[in-house]
XYZ file of C-alpha atoms in Angstrom:
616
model
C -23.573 -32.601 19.735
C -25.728 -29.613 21.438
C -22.107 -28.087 22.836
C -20.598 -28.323 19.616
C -23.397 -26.622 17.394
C -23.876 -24.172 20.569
C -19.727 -23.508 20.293
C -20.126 -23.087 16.559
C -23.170 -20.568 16.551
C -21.087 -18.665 19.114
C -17.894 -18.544 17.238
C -20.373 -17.283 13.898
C -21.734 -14.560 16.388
C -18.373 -13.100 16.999
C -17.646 -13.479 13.484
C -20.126 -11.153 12.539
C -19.748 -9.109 15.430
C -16.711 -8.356 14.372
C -17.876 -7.761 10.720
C -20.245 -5.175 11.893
C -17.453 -2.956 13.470
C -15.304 -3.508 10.949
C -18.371 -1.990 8.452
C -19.140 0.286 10.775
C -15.533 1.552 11.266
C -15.189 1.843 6.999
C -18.061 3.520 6.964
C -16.749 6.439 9.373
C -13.544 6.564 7.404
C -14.942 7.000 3.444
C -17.431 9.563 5.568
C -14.699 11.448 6.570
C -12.780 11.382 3.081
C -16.198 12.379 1.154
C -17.131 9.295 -0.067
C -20.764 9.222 0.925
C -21.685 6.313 -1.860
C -18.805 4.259 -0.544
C -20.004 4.948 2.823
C -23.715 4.097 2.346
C -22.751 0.608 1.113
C -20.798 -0.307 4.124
C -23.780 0.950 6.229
C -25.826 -1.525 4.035
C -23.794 -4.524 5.200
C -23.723 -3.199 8.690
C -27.463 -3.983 8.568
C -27.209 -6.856 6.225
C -25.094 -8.783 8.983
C -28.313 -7.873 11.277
C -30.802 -8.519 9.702
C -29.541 -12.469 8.706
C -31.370 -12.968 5.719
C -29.942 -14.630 2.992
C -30.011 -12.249 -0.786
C -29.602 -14.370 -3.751
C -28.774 -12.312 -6.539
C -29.737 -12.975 -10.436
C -27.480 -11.431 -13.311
C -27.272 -12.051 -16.826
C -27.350 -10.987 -19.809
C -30.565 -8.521 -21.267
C -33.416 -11.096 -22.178
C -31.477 -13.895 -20.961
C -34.563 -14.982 -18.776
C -33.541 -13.408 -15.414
C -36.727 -11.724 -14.724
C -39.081 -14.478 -16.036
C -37.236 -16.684 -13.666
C -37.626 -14.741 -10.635
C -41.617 -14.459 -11.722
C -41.426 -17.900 -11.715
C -40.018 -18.640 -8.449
C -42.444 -16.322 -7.019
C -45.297 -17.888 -8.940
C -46.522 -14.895 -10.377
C -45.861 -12.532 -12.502
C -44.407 -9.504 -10.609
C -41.611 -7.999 -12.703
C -41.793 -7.332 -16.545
C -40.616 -9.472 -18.697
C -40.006 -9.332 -22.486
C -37.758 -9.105 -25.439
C -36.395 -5.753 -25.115
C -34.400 -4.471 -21.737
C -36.923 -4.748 -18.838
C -35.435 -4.191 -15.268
C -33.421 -0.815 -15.086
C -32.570 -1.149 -11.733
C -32.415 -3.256 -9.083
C -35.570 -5.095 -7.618
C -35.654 -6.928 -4.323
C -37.992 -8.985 -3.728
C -38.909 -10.665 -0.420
C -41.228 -13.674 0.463
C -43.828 -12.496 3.269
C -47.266 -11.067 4.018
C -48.974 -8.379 3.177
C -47.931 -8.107 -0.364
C -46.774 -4.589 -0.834
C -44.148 -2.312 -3.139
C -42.031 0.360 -1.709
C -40.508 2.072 -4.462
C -37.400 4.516 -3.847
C -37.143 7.626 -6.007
C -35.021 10.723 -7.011
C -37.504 13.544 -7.572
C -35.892 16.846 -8.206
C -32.339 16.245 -6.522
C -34.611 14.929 -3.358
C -35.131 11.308 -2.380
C -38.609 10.371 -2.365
C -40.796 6.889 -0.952
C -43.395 5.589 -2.932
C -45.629 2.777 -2.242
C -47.603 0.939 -5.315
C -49.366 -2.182 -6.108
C -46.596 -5.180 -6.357
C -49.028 -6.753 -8.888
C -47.930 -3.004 -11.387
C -44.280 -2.144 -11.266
C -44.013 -2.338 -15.095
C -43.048 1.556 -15.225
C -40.982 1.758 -11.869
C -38.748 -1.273 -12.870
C -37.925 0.340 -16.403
C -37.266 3.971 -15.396
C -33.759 3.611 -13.370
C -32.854 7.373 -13.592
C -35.869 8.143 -11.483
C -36.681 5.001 -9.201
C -33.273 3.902 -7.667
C -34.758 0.688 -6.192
C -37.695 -1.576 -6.038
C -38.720 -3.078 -2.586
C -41.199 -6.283 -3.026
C -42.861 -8.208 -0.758
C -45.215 -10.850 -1.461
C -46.116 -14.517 -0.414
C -43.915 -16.757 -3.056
C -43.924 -19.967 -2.882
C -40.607 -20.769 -4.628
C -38.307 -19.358 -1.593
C -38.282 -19.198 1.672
C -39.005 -16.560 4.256
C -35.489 -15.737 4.966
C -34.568 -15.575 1.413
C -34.121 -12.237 -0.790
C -34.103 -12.049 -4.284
C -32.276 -9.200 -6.312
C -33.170 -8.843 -9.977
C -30.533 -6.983 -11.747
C -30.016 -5.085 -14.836
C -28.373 -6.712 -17.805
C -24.125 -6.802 -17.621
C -23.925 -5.891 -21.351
C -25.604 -2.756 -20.393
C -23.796 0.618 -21.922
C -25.566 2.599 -19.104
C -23.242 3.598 -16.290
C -26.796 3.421 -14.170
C -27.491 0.306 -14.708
C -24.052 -1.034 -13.981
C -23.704 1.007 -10.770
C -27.267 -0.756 -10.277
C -25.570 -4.334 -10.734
C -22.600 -3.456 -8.767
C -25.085 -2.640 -5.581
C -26.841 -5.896 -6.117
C -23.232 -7.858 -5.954
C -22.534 -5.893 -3.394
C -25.633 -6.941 -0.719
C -25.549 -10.555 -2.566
C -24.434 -14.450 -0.416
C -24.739 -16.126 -3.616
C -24.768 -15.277 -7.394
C -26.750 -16.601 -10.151
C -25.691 -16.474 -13.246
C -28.322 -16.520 -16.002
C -27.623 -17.561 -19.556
C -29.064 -18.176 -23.122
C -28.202 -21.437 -24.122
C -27.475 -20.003 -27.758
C -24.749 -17.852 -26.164
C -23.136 -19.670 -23.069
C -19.535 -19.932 -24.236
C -19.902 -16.176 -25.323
C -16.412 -14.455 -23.961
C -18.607 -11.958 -22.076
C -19.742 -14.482 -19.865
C -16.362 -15.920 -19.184
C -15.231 -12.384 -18.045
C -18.097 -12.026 -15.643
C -16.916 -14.964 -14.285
C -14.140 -13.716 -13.695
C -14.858 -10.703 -12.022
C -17.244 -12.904 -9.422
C -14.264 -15.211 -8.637
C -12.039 -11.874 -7.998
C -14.984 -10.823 -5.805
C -15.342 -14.029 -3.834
C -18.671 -14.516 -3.961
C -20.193 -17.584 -4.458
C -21.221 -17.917 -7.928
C -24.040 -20.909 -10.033
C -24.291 -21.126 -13.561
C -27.924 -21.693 -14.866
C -28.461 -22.337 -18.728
C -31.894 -20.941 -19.725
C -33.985 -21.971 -22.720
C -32.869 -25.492 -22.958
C -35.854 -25.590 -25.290
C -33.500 -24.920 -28.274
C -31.865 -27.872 -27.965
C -31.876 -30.410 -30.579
C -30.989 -33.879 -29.331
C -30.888 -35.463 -32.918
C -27.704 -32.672 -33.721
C -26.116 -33.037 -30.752
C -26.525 -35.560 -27.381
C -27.631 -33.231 -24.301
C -24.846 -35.029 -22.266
C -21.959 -34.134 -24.877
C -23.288 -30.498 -24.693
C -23.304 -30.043 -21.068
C -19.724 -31.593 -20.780
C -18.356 -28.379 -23.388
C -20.177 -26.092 -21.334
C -17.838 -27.586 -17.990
C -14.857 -27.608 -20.055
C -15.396 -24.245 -21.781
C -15.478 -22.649 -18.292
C -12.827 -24.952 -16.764
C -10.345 -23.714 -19.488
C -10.786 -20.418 -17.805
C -9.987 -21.600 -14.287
C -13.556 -21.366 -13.488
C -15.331 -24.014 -11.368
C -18.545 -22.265 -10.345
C -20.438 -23.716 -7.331
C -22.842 -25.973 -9.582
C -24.641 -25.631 -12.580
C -28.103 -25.820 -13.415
C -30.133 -26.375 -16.983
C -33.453 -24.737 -17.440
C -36.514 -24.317 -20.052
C -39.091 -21.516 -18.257
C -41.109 -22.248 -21.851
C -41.737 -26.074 -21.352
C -41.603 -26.626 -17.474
C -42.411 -30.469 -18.408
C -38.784 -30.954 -20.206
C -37.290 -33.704 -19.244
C -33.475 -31.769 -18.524
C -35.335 -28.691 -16.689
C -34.110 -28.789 -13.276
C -36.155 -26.000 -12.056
C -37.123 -27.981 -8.857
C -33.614 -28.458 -8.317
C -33.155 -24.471 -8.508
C -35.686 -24.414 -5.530
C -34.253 -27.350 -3.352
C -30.587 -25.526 -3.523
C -32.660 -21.749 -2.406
C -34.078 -23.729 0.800
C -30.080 -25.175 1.407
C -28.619 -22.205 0.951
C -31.083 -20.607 3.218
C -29.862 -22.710 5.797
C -26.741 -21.690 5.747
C -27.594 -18.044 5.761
C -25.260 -17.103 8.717
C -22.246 -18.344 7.260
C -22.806 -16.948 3.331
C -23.171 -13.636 5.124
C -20.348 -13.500 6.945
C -18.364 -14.760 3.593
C -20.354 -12.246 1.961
C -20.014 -9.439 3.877
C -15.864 -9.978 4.440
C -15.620 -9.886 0.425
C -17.623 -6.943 -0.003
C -15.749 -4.950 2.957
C -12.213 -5.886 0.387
C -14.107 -4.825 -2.423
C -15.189 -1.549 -0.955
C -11.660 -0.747 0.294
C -9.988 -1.759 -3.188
C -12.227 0.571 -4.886
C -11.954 3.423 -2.643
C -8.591 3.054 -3.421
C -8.810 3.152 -6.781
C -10.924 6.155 -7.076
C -8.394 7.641 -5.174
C -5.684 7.105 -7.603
C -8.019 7.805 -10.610
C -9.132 11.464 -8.687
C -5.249 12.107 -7.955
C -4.108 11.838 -12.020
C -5.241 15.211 -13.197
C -2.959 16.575 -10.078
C -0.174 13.978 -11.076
C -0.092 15.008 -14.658
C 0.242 18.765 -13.733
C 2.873 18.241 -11.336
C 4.712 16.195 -14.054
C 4.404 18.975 -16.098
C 5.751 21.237 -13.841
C 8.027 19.236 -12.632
C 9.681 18.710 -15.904
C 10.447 15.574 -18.452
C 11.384 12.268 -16.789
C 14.925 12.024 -17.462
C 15.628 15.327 -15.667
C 12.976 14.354 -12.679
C 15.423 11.397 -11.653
C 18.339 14.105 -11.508
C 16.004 16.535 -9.309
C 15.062 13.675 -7.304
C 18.074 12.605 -6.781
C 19.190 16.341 -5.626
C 16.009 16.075 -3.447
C 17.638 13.631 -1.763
C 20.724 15.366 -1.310
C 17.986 18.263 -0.433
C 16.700 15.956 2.509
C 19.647 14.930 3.625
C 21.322 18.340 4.215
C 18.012 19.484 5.586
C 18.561 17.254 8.271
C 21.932 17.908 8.879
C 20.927 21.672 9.389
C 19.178 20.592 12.567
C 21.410 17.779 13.744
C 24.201 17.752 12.058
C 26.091 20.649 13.158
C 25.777 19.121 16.836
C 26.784 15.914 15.765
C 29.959 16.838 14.238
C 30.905 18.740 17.152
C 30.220 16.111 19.223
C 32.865 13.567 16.970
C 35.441 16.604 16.692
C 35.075 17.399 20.369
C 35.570 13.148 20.607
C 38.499 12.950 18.574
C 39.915 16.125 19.879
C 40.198 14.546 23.315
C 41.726 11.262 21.913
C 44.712 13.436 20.457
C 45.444 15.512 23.861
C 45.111 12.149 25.619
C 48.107 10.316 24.111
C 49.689 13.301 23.966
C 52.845 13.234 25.983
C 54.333 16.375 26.611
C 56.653 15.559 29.239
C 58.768 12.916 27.894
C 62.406 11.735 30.040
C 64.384 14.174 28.305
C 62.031 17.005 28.712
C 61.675 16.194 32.551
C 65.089 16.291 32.484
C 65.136 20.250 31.196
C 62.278 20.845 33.612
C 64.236 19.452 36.736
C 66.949 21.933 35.523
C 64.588 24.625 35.475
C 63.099 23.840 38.887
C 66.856 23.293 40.388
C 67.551 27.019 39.140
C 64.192 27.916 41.047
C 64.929 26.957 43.913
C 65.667 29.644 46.936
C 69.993 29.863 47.341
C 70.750 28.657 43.943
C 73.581 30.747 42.502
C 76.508 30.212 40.068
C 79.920 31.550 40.317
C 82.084 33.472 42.897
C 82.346 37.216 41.318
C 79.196 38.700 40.408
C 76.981 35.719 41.142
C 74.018 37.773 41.015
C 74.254 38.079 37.265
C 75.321 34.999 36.556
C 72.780 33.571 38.470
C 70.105 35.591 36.563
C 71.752 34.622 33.415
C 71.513 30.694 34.360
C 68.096 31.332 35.272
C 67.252 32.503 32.142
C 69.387 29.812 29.717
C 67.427 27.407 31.893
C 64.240 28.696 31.581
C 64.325 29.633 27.640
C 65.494 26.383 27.121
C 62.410 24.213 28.825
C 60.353 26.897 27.125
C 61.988 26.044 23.502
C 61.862 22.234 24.111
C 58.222 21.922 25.805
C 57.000 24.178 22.597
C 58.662 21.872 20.160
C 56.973 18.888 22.428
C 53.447 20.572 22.169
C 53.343 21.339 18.722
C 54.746 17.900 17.793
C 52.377 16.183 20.007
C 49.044 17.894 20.075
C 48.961 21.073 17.695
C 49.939 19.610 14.373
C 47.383 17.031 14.933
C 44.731 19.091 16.085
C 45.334 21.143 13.251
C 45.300 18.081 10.596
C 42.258 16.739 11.975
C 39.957 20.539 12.058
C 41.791 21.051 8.146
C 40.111 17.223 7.285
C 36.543 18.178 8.670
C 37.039 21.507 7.086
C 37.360 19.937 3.826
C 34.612 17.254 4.429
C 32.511 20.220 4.573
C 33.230 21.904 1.089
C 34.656 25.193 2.674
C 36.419 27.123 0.128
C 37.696 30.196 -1.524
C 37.586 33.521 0.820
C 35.726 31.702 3.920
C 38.344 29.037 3.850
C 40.907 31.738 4.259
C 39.264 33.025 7.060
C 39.043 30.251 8.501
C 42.654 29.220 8.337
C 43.317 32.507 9.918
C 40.959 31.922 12.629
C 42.461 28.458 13.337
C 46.325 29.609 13.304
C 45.652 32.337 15.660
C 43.293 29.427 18.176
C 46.408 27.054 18.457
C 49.016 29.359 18.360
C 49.535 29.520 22.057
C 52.469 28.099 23.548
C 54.082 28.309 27.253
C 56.394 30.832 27.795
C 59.028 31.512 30.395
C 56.781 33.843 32.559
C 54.240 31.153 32.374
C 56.362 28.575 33.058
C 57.638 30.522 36.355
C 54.290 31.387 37.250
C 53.321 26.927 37.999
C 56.563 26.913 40.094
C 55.136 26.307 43.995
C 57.423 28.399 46.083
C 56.743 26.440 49.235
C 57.403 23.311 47.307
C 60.248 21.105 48.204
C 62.349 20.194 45.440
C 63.965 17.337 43.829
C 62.596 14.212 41.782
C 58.579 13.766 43.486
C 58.154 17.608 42.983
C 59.367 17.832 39.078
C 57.096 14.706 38.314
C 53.599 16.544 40.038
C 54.841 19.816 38.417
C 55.440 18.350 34.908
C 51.688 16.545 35.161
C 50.124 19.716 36.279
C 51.844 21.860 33.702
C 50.909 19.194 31.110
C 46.963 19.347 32.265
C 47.266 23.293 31.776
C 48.705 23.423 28.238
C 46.464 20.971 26.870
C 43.267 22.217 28.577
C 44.477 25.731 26.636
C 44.698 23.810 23.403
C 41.530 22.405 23.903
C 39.587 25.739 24.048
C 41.647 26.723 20.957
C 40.407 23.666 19.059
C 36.991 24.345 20.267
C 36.665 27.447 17.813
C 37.940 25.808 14.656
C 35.129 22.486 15.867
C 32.593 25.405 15.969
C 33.384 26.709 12.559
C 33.415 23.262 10.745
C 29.844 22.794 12.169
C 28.789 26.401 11.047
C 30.407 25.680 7.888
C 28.281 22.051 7.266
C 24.965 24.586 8.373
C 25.647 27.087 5.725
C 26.189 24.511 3.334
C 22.925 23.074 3.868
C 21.033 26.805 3.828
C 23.140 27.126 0.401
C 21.187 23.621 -0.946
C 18.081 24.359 0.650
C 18.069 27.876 -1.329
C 19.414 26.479 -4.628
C 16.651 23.667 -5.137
C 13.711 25.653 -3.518
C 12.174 25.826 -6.955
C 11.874 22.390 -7.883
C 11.353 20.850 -4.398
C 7.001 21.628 -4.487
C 6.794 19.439 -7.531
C 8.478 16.869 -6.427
C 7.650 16.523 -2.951
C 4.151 16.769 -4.262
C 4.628 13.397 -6.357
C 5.999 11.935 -3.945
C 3.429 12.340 -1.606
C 0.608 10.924 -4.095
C 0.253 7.016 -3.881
C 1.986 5.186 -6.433
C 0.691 5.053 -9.565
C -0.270 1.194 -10.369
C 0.818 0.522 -13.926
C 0.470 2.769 -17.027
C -2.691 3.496 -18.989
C -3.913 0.164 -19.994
C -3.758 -0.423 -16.188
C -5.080 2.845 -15.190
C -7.819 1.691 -17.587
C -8.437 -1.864 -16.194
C -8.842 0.102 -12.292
C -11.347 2.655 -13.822
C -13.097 -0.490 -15.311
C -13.279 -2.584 -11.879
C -14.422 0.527 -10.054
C -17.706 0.618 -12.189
C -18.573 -3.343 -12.145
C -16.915 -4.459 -15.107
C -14.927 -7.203 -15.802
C -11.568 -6.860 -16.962
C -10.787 -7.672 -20.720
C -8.905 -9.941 -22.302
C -5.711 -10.134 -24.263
C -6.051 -10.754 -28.196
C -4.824 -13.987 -29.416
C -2.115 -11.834 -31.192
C -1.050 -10.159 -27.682
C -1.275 -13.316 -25.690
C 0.621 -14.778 -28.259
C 3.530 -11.541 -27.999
C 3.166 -11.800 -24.594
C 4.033 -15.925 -24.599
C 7.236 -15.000 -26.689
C 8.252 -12.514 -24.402
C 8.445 -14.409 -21.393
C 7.248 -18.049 -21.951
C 5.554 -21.015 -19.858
C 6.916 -23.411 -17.998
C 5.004 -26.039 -18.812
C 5.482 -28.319 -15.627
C 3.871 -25.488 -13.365
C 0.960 -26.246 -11.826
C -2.456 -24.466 -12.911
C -3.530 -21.742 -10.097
C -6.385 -23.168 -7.831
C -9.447 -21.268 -8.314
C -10.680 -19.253 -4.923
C -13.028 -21.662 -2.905
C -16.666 -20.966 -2.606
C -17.901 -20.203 1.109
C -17.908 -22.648 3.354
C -20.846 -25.268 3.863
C -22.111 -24.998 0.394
C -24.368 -27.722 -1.282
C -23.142 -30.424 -2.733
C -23.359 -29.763 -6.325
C -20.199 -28.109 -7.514
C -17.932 -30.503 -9.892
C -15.307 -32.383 -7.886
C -11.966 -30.739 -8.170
C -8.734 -32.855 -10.478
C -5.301 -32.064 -11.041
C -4.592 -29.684 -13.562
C -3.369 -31.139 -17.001
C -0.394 -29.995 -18.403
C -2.203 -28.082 -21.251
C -4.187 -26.373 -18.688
C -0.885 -25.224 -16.692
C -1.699 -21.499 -17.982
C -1.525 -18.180 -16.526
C -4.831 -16.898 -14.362
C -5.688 -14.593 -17.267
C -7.619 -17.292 -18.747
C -6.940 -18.961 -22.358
C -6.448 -16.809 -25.250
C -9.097 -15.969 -28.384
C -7.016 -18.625 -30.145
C -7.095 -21.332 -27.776
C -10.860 -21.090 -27.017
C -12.980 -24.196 -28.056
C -12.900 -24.885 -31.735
C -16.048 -24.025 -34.063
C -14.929 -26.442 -36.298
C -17.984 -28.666 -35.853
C -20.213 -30.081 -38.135
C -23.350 -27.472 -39.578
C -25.706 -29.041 -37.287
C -24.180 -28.202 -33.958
C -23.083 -24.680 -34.776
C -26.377 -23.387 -33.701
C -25.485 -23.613 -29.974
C -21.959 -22.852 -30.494
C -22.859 -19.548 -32.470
């Protein structure tokens, strides 16, 4: 038992070993990109994971009882509490001796410490523009030593500082409370918030304050706490547990306000492992909404480069002829080479199967050797001349048939093949010209009598061995010539696929900024109402919902399959109390999208004039 609680403490250790680089590592990056706030709060769970406490956050509506409750768990009154907005930002208290309040403040641009009397914080908590945080520690006896709590501003607030000042506390928090008037608990706000903690991952309980109200002669307690469960469950919501309260009458019978303290000692307990839950989600968190700030910072430079870059239909064309742009700006570097490397290829397949020497041309060439050869003459009166004459019939005709042989064999397909690339490459009008020109004049060349005369060995014996080595060498010679001739029409083909490339580049320099510049911005998620629901997350809130009338467009559009399964709702860290409702299979009326019901399918009010007080 000792090994396995010893392997399990270890394996937590590296856990949040790894957290803390991980933090640490974030924090260096938003650093580095300007994002000191961002930066700060990944610092703040670098130390979190150190110093292994476990912060218990309380959030609620404004008067729904949060601060009275935390007074009450530290059995005194510390924090103000009353029926307008009291806490303004966020208060942390801590249970330990000496009792003490460090109070953090923004005087003049300049960040200031102040240290008061815990037992007077009325002012500090309700000013959040100047004091940033509240710091208590005192001896409570409703928590433990290891236990934080974080008082928060209301949700509902319209002040961006007092959402910022809620988003913190979620941030640094193991475990939510959620605090609400039992007048108001199916209110669609609440719901939302939900929401927004499941998205988070953090832990989240439910506790209905001012149970008080209830009247059991209008409505059974029982009946009342199963709408609340199915009100939430409609949403896909199964919160950790739920809890009922009355901080008026702490002598009422359904007050479970020494259940509230049992659960802070169990969750204490588990402290490690909440914080290492904790900290993981908030890391996500941070990065999602450094992402998203990103985006939202990038839009003024989006829309100007739209602008600029023109309407929408005639972007796609320009970034389609970017593409094009791309594409022959890498051929400028490598694609001249390349295509000389396949022309130089397939210029050496051609003069390979060309065969020059066929049976009847070795024929003509052993006649042309045998009038070669020393003591050949013809005729008995003036031999000499009609020897020269023989010599010369012989010779024009190898010269006539080997030329017909090389231009059947190698130069008409040469030629083909340079004309093909040539036209690949778009080269036209006065250039082409030129460059037919150029590429007559390269394989014009053929072997002439002198030359042929010239690869005669005089030393040679002749007869049948000698014409076959002389034929093979004389072959190797012509088309090694007609190689270097086919080299300069290979060279112009590549110059010609280079200047067409220059010619793009030049003709869509103007547009290419604009459009480069888009699409070197991230993505842009979605269209406004999007746009709007990112700004929203970034600040705290919770998303809104769909009208019935939209939800109901929406279902039209692309309806249900009713046999689907309902999504499971994210699972609460591990090792937490026993308390949260026991998981069922989704009913087919609950087999709905993640969104959470519509306006229209919410609980019905239709209930009888006595029970619409609590359902107001």
């Amino acid at each position: 038992m000792a090994q396995g609680e010893t392997a399990t403490m270890s394996s937590g250790q590296e856990e949040a070993e790894r957290l803390g680089y991980s933090a640490e590592r974030l924090a260096v990056l938003l650093a580095e990109q300007g994002e000191k706030e961002l930066a700060g709060r990944a610092r703040q769970l670098e130390e979190k994971l150190e110093a292994g406490r476990l912060s218990a956050a309380f959030c609620g509506h404004f008067s729904a009882g949060k601060s009275t409750l935390v007074n009450a768990l530290c059995g005194v009154r510390l924090l103000p509490s009353s029926p307008i907005p009291t806490s303004a930002n966020v208060v942390t208290i801590a249970s330990g001796e000496p009792a003490r309040a460090v109070i953090h403040a923004v005087v003049d641009g300049e960040e200031r410490t102040i240290e008061a009397d815990p037992l007077r914080l009325e002012d500090y908590c309700k000013n959040g523009e100047v004091f940033r945080s509240v710091e208590l520690t005192y001896p409570a006896s409703g928590f433990g030593r290891q236990t934080t709590l974080l008082d928060t501003p209301g949700i509902d607030s319209t002040d961006d500082a007092h959402r910022m000042a809620t988003e913190s506390a979620l941030h640094l928090a193991d475990v939510v409370f959620y605090v609400m008037d039992y007048n108001h608990v199916q209110s669609e706000i609440n719901f939302e918030f939900a929401k927004g903690l499941k998205d988070w991952g953090k832990p989240l309980y439910l506790i209905v304050n001012q149970i008080d109200k209830h009247r059991e002669e209008e409505l059974p307690f029982a009946e009342y706490k199963r709408s609340v469960e199915e009100a939430f469950r409609s949403w896909h919501l199964e919160p950790a547990g739920t809890l009922y309260l009355s901080l008026r009458e702490p002598e009422h019978p359904q007050s479970q306000f020494e259940e509230l303290k049992k659960l802070l000692g169990e969750l204490e307990g588990l402290r490690s492992e909440l914080a290492v839950g904790s900290v993981h989600a908030s890391l996500r968190h941070l990065a999602r909404s450094w992402l998203k700030h990103r985006l939202e910072a990038e839009e003024p430079q989006r829309e100007r480069l739209e602008l600029e870059a023109g309407p929408e239909e005639e972007r796609a064309g320009l970034q389609a002829a970017m593409r094009e742009l791309e594409q022959a700006a890498g051929g400028a570097e490598s694609g001249p080479q390349a295509l000389e490397a396949s022309l130089q290829a397939e210029i050496g397949k051609i003069l390979d199967n060309a065969n020059l020497m066929p049976a009847a041309t070795r024929d003509i060439a052993a006649s042309f050797l045998e009038s070669r050869k020393p003591g050949f003459k013809t005729g008995l009166l003036f031999a000499a001349s009609k020897t020269a004459a023989e010599q010369e019939r012989r010779a024009a005709a190898f010269e006539e048939e080997l030329g017909r042989q090389v231009q059947a064999e190698a130069a008409w397909h040469l030629a083909d093949l340079l004309r093909k690339a040539a036209d690949r490459e778009g080269l036209q009008g006065p250039e082409r010209q030129s460059w037919e020109s150029g590429l007559e004049a390269a394989l014009a060349w053929r072997p002439d009598a002198a030359w042929l005369a010239e690869r005669v060995s005089s030393g040679a014996v002749f007869g049948g061995e000698y014409t076959i080595v002389y034929c093979r060498d004389a072959a190797a010679q012509i088309k090694a010539q007609l190689k270097r001739g086919a080299s300069w029409g290979r060279r112009a083909a590549a110059a010609a696929r280079y200047a067409a490339a220059a010619a793009a580049r030049r003709r869509l320099a103007r547009p290419r900024r604009p459009i480069r510049a888009l699409a070197g911005l991230p993505p842009r998620r979605g269209g406004r109402a999007q746009r709007a629901r990112a700004r929203r997350c970034c600040a705290g809130e919770p998303a809104r919902r769909r009208s019935a009338p939209q939800a109901r467009r929406r279902s039209r559009q692309r309806p249900e399959r009713t046999g689907s399964p309902s999504p499971r709702p994210r699972e609460a860290a591990p090792g937490l109390p026993a308390g949260a409702p026991p998981r069922r299979p989704a009913k087919p009326h609950e087999a709905r999208a993640a969104r959470g019901p519509p306006r229209a399918c919410a609980p019905r009010r239709s209930c009888s004039r006595r029970s619409r007080r609590w359902r107001a």
